[in-house]
PDB file of C-alpha atoms in Angstrom:
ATOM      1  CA  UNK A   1       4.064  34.728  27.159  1.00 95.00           C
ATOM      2  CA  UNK A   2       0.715  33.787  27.954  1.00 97.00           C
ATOM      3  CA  UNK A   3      -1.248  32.905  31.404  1.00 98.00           C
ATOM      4  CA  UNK A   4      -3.256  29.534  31.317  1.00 98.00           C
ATOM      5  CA  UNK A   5      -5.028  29.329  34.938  1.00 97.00           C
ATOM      6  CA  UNK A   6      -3.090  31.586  36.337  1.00 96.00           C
ATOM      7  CA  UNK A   7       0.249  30.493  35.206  1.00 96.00           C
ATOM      8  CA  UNK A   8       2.856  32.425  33.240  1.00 96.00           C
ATOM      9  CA  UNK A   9       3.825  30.224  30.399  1.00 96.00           C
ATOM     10  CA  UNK A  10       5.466  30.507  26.861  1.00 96.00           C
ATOM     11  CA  UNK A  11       3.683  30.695  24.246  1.00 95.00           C
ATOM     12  CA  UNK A  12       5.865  28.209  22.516  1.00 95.00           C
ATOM     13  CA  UNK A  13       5.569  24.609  22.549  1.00 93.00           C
ATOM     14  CA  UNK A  14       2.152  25.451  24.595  1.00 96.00           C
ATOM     15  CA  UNK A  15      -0.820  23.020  23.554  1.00 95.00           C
ATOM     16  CA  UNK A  16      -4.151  22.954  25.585  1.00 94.00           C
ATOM     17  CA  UNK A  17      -5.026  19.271  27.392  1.00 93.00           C
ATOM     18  CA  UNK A  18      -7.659  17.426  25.553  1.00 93.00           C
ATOM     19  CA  UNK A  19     -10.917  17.202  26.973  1.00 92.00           C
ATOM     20  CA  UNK A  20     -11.593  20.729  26.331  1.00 94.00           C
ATOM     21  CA  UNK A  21     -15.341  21.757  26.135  1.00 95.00           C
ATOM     22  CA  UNK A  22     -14.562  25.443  25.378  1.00 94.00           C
ATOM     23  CA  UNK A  23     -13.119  23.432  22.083  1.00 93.00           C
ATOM     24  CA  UNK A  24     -15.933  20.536  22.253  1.00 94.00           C
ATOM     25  CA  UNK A  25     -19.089  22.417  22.826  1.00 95.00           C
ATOM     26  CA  UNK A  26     -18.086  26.217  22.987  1.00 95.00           C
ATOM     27  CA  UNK A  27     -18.732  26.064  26.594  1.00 97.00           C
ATOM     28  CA  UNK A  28     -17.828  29.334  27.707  1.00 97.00           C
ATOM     29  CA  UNK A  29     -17.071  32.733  26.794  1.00 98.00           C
ATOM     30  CA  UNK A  30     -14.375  35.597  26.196  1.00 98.00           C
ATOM     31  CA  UNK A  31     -13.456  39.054  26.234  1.00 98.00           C
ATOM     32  CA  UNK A  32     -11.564  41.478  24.447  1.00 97.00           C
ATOM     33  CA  UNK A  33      -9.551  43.836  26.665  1.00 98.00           C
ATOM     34  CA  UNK A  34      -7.577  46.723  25.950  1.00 97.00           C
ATOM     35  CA  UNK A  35      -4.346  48.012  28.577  1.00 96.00           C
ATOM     36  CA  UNK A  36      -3.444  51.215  28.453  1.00 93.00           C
ATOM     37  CA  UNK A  37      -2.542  54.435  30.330  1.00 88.00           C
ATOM     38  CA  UNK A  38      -1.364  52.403  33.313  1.00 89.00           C
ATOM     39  CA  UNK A  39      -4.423  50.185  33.455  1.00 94.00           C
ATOM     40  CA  UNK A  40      -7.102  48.100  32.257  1.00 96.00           C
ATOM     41  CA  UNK A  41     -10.125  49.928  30.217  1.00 95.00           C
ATOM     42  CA  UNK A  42     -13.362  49.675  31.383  1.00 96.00           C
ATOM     43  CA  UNK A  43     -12.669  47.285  33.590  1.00 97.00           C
ATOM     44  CA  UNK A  44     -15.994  47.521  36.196  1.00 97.00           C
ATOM     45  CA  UNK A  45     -17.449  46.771  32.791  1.00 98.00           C
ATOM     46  CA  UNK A  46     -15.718  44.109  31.813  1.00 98.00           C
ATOM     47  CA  UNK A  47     -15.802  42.576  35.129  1.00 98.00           C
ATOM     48  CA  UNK A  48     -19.836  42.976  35.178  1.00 98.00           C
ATOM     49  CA  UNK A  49     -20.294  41.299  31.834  1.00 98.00           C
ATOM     50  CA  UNK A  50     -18.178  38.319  32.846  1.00 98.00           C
ATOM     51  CA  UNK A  51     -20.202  38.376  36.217  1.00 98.00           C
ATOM     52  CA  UNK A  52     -23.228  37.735  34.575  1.00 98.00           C
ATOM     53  CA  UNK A  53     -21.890  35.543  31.876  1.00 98.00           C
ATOM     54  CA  UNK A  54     -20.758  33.023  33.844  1.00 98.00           C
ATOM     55  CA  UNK A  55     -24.079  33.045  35.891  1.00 98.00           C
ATOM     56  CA  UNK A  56     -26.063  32.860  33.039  1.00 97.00           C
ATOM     57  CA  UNK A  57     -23.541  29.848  31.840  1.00 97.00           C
ATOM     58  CA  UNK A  58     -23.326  28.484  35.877  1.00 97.00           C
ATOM     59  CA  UNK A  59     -19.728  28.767  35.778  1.00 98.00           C
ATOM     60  CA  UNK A  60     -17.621  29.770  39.009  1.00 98.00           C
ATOM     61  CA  UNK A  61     -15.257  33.002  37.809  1.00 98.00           C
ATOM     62  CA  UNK A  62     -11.702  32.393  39.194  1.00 97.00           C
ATOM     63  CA  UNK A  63     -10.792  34.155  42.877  1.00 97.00           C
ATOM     64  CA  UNK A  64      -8.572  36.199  40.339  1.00 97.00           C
ATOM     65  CA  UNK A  65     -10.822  37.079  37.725  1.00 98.00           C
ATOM     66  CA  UNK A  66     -13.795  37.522  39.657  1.00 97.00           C
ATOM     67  CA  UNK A  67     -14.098  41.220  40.524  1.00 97.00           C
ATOM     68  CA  UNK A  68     -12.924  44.046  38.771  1.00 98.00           C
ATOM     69  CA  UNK A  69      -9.705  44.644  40.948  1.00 97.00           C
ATOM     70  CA  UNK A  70      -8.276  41.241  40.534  1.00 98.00           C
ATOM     71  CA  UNK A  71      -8.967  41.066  36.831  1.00 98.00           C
ATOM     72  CA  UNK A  72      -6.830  44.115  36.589  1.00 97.00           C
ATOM     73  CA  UNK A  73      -4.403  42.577  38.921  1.00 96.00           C
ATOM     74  CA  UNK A  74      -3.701  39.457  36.790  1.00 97.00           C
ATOM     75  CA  UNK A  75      -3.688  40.595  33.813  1.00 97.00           C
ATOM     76  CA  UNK A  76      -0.462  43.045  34.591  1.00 96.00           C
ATOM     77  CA  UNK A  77       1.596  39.862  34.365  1.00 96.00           C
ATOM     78  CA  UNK A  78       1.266  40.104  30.537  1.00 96.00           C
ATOM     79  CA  UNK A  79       2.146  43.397  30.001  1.00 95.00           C
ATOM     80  CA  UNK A  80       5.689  44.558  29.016  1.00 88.00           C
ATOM     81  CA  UNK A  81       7.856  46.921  31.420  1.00 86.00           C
ATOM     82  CA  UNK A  82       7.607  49.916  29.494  1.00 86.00           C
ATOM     83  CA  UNK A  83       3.553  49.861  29.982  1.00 86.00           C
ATOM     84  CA  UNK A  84       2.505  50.013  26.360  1.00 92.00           C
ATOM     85  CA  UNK A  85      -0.867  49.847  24.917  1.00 95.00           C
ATOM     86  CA  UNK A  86      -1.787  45.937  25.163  1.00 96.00           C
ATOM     87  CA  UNK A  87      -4.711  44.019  23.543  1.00 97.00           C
ATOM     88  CA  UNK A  88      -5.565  41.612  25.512  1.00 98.00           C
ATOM     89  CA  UNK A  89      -7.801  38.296  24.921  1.00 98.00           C
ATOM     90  CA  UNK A  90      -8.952  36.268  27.659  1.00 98.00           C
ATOM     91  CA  UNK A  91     -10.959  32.689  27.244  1.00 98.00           C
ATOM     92  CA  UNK A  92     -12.794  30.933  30.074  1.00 98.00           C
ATOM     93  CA  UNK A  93     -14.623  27.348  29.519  1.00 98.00           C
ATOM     94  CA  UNK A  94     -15.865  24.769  31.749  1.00 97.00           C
ATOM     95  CA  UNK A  95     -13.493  22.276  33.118  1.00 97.00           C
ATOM     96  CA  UNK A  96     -13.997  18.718  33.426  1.00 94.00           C
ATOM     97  CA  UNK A  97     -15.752  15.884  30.235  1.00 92.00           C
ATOM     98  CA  UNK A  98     -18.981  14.733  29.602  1.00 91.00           C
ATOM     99  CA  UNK A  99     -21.519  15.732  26.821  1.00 93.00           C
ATOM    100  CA  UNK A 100     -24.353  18.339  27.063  1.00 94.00           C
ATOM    101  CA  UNK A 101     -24.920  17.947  30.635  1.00 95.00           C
ATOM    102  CA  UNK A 102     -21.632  19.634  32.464  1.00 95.00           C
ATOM    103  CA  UNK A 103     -19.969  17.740  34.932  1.00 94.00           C
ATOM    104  CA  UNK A 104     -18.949  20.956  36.714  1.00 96.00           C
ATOM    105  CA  UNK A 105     -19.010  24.317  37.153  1.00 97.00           C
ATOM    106  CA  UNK A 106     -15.594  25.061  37.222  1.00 97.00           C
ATOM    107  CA  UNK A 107     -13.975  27.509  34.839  1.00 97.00           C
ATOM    108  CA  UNK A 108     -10.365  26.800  33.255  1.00 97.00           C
ATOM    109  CA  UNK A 109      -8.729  30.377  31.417  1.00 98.00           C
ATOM    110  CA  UNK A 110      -6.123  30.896  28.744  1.00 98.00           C
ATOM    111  CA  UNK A 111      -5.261  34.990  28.286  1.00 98.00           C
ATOM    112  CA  UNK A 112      -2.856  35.870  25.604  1.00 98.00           C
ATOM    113  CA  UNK A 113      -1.464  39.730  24.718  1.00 97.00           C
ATOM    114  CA  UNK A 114      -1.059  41.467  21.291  1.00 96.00           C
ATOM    115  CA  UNK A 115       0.267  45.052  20.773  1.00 95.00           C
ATOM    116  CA  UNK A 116      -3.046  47.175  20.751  1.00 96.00           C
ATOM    117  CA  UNK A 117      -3.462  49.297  18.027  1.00 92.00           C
ATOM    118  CA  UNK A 118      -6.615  51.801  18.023  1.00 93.00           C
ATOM    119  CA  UNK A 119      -8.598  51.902  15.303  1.00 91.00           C
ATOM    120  CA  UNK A 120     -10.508  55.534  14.209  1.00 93.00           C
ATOM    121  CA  UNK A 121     -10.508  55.320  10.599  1.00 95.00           C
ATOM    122  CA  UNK A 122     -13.929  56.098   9.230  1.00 97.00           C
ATOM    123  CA  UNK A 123     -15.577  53.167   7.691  1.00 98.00           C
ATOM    124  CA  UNK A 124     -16.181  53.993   3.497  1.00 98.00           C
ATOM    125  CA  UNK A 125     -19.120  51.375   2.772  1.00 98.00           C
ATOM    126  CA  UNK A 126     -21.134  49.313   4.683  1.00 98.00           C
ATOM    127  CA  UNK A 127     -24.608  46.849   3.956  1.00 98.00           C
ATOM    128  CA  UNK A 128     -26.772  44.883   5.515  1.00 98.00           C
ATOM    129  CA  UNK A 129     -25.909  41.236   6.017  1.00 98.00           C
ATOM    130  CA  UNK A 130     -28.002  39.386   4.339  1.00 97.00           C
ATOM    131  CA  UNK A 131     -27.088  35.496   5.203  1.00 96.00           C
ATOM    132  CA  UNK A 132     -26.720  35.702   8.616  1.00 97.00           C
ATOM    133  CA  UNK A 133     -29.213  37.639  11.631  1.00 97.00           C
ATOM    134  CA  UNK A 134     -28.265  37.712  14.728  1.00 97.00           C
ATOM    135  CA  UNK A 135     -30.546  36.175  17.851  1.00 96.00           C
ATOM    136  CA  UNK A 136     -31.940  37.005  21.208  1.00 97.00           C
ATOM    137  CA  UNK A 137     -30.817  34.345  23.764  1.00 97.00           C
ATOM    138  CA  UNK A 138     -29.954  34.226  27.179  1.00 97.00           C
ATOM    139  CA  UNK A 139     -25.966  34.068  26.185  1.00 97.00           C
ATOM    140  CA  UNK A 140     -26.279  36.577  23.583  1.00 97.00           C
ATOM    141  CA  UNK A 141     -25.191  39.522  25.263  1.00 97.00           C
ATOM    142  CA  UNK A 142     -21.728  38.123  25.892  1.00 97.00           C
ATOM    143  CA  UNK A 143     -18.675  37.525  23.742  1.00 96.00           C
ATOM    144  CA  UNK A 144     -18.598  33.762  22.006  1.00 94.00           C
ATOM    145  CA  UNK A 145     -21.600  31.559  22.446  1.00 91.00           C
ATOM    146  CA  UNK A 146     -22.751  33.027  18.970  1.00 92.00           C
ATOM    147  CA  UNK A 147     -19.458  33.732  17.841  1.00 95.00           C
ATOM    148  CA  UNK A 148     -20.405  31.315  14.499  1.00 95.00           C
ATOM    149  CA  UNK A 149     -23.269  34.070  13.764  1.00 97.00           C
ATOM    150  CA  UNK A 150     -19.742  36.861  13.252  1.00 98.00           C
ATOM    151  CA  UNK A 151     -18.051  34.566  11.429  1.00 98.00           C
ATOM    152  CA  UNK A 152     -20.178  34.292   8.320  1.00 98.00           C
ATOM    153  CA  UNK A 153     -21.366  38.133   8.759  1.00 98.00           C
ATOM    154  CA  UNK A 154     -17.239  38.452   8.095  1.00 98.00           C
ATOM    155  CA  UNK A 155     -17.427  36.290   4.930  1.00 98.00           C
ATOM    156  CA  UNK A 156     -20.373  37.669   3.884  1.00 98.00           C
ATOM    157  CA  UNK A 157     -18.654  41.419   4.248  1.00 98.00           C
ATOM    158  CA  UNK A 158     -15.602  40.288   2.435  1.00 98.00           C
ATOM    159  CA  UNK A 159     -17.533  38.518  -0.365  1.00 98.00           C
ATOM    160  CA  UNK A 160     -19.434  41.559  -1.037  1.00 98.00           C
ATOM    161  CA  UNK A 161     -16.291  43.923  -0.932  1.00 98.00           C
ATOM    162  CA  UNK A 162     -17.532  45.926   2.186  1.00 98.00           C
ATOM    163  CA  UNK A 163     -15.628  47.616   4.822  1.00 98.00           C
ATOM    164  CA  UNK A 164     -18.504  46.833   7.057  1.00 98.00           C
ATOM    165  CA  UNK A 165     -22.028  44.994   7.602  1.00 98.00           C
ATOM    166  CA  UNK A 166     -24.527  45.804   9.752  1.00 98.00           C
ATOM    167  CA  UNK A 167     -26.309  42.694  11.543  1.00 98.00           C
ATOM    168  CA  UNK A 168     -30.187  42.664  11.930  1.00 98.00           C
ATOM    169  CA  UNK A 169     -32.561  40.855  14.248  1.00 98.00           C
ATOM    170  CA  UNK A 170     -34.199  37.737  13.456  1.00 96.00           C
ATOM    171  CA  UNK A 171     -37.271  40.613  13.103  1.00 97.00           C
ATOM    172  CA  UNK A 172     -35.981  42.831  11.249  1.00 98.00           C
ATOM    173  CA  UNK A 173     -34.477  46.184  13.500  1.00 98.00           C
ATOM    174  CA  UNK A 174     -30.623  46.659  13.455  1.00 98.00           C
ATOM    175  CA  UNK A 175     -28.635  44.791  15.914  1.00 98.00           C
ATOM    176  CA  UNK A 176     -24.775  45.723  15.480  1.00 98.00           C
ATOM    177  CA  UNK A 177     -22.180  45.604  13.419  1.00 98.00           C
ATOM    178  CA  UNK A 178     -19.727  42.423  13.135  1.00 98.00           C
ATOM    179  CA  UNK A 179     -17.735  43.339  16.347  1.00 97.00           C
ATOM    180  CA  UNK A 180     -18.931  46.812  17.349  1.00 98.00           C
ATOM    181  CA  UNK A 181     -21.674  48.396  18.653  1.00 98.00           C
ATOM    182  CA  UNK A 182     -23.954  50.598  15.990  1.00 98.00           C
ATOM    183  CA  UNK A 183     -25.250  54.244  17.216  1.00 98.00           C
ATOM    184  CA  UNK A 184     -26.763  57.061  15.425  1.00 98.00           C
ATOM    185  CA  UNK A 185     -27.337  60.397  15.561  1.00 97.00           C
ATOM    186  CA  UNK A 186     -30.918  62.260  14.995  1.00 96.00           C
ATOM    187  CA  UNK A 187     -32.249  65.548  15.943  1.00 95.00           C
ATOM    188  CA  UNK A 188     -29.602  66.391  18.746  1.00 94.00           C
ATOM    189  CA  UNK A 189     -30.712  62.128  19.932  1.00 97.00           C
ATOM    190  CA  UNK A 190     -28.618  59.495  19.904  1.00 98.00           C
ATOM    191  CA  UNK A 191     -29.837  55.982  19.378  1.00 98.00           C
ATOM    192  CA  UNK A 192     -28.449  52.757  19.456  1.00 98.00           C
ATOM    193  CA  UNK A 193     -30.362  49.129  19.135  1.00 98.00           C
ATOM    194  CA  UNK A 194     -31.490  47.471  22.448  1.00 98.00           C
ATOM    195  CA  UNK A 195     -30.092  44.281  23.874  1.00 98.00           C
ATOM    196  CA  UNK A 196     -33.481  42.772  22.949  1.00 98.00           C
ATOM    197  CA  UNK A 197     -32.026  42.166  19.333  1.00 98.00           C
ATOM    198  CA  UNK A 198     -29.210  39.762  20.570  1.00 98.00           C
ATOM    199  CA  UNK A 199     -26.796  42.294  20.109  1.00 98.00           C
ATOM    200  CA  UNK A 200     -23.580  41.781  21.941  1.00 98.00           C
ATOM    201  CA  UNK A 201     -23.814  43.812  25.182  1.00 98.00           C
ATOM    202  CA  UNK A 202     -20.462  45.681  24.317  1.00 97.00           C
ATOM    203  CA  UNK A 203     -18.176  47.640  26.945  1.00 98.00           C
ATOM    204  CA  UNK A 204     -17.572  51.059  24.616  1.00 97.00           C
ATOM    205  CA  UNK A 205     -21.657  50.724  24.453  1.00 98.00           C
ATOM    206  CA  UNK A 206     -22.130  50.701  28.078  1.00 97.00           C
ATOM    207  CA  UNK A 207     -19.413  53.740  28.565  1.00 96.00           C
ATOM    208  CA  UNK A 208     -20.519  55.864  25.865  1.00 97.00           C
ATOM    209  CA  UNK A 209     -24.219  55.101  27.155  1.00 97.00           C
ATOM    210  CA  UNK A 210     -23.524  56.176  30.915  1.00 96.00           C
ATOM    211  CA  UNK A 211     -21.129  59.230  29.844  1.00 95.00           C
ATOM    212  CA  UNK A 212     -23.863  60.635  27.152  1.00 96.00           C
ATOM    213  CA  UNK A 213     -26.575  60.030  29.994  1.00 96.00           C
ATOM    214  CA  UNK A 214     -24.721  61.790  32.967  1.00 94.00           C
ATOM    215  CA  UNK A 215     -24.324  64.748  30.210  1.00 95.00           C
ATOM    216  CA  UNK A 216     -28.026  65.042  30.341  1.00 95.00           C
ATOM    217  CA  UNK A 217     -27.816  63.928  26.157  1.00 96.00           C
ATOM    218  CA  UNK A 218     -31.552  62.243  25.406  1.00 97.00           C
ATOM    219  CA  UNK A 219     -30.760  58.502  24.492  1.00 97.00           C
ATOM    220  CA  UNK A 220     -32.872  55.678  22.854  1.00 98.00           C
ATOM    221  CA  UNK A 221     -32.167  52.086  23.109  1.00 98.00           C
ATOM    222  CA  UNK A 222     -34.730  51.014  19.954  1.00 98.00           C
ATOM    223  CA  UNK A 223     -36.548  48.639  18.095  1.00 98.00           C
ATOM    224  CA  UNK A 224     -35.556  50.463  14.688  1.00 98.00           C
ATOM    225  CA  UNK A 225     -35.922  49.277  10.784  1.00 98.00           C
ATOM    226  CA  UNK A 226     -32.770  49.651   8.704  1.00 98.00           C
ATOM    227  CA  UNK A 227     -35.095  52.854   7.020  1.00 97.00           C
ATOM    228  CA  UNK A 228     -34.657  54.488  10.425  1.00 97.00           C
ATOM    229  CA  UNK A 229     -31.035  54.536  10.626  1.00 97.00           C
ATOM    230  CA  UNK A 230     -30.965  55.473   6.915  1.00 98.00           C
ATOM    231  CA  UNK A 231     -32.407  58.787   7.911  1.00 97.00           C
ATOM    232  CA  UNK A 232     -29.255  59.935  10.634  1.00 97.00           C
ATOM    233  CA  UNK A 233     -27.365  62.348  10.318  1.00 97.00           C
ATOM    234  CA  UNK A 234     -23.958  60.672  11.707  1.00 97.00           C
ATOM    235  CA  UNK A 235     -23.710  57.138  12.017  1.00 98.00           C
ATOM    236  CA  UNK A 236     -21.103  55.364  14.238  1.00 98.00           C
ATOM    237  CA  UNK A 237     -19.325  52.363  15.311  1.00 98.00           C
ATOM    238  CA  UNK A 238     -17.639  51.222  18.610  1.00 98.00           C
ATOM    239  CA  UNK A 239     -15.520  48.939  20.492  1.00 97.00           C
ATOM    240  CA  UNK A 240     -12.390  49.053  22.601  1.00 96.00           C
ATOM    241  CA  UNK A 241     -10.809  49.894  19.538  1.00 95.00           C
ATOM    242  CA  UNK A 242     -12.053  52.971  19.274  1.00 95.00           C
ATOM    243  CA  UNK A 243     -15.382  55.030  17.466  1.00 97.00           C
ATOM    244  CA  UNK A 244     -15.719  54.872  13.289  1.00 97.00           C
ATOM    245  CA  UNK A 245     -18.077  57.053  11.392  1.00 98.00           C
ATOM    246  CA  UNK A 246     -19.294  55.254   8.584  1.00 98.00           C
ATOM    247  CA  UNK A 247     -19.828  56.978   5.079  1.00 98.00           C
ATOM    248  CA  UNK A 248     -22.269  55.193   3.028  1.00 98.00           C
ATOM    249  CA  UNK A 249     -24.742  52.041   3.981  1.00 98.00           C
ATOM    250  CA  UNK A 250     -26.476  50.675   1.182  1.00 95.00           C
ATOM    251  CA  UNK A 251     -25.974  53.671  -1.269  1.00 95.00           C
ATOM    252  CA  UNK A 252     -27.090  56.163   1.383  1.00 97.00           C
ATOM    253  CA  UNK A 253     -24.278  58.938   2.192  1.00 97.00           C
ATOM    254  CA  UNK A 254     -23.369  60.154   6.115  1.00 97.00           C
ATOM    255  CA  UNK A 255     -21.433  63.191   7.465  1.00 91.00           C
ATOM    256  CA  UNK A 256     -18.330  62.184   8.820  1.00 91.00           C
ATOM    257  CA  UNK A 257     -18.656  64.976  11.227  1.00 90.00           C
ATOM    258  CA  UNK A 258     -20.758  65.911  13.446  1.00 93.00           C
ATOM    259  CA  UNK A 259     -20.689  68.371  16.972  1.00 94.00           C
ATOM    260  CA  UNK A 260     -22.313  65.725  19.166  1.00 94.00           C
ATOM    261  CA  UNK A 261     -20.015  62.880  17.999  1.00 95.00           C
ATOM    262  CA  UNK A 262     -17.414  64.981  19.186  1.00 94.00           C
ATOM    263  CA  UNK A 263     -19.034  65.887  22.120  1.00 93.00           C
ATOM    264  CA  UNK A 264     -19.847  62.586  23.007  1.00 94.00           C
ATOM    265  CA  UNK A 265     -15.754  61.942  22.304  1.00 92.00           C
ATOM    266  CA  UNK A 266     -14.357  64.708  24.509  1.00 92.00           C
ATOM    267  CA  UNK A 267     -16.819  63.605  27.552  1.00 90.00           C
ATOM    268  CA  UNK A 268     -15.287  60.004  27.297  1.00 85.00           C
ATOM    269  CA  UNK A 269     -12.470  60.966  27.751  1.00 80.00           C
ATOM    270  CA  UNK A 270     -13.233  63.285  30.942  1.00 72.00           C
ATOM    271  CA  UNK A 271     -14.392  59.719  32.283  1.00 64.00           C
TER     272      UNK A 271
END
């Protein structure tokens, strides 16, 4: 089953109405969500980042997407009677025709549910992309304006036989990985790149952010050269799938474990 504007529907035989500008001009945006434990994860988060990207893309959320509580509320129609752990997609776009210059502000939505499986395994080798750098832009922090950009940092990891690349700024500093955040750990610090980069303003970032801060842990949101996350001690993905160590970027070797990963592990889940 699926809900398209608010409707339960089969997923069979379902075909979206053309005009579409989600499909025309990528006119909109999307999240990844995750159901579990008798709710929606992160959801303030989720609900804030889809706040401010449909300001930023003057689109008008739906009455029942538009706060955290009604997200949440929706959503539940998707997910099977026993509860299980559901990974959820949800796409909004702008309604109506025309070219550039939107005829509306309007927002249409399709959300569709997968089983959710979590993802912890550590990540053996990763590199720095090298076709692709990702952007600053007043879309960038949300999920699929510059979804393109991910797309060829995927073919570029699978090209080059990599578990994993790491994206960089159109300047140079680290940015994120194809669809997780990036973090590091140095000297009892943890770092991860600022939003200045164009990274992707991710919901496990924001959580793991707040819950390291309100443990009084010293955090840097940086400008940093690839040679600066080279010299960590523990380096670390994350995304509603869960938090990867990585073992090796670019030839250089990482501990797999480390007491303030865990740490930072055992306070999320005391949120």
């Amino acid at each position: 089953m699926l809900l398209y504007n608010g409707r339960l529907l089969p997923e069979t035989g379902f075909a979206l109405p053309l005009p579409n500008r989600g499909l025309f001009f990528n006119d909109g945006f999307f999240e990844t969500l995750v159901w579990a434990d008798r709710g929606l994860r992160y959801r303030e988060l989720h609900a804030a980042r889809m706040q401010r990207a449909a300001a930023a893309l003057s689109l008008d959320l739906p009455p029942a997407l538009a706060s955290a509580a009604n997200l949440e509320r929706t959503l539940t129609a998707l997910i099977t009677a026993d509860g299980s752990p559901t990974r959820l997609r949800l796409q909004l776009w702008r309604s109506g025709t025309g070219l550039y210059t939107p005829e509306t502000s309007a927002t249409e939505w399709l959300a569709t549910a997968r089983p959710f499986t979590p993802h912890h395994a550590p990540i053996a080798t990763a590199g720095f992309a090298e076709t692709v750098r990702v952007q600053a832009s007043p879309v960038s922090f949300c999920k699929g304006p510059q979804a393109l950009t991910y797309v060829l940092a995927a073919q570029e990891r699978q090209r080059r036989g990599l578990d994993e690349v790491l994206l960089l700024s159109g300047a140079g500093h680290i940015a994120e990985a194809v669809a997780a955040a990036v973090f590091w750990v140095r000297g009892g610090e943890l770092f991860t790149p600022n939003l200045a980069t164009g990274c992707v303003a991710g919901v496990r970032r924001a959580h793991l952010l707040a819950a390291a801060r309100r443990h009084g842990l010293t955090v840097h949101e940086v400008l940093a050269e690839p040679a600066e996350l080279l010299a960590a001690e523990v380096v670390f993905t994350a995304n509603v799938a869960g938090i990867r160590t990585v073992r090796e970027i670019a030839g250089t070797h990482f501990d797999e474990q480390h007491p303030l990963l865990e740490q930072l592990r055992q306070w999320e889940t005391q949120e």
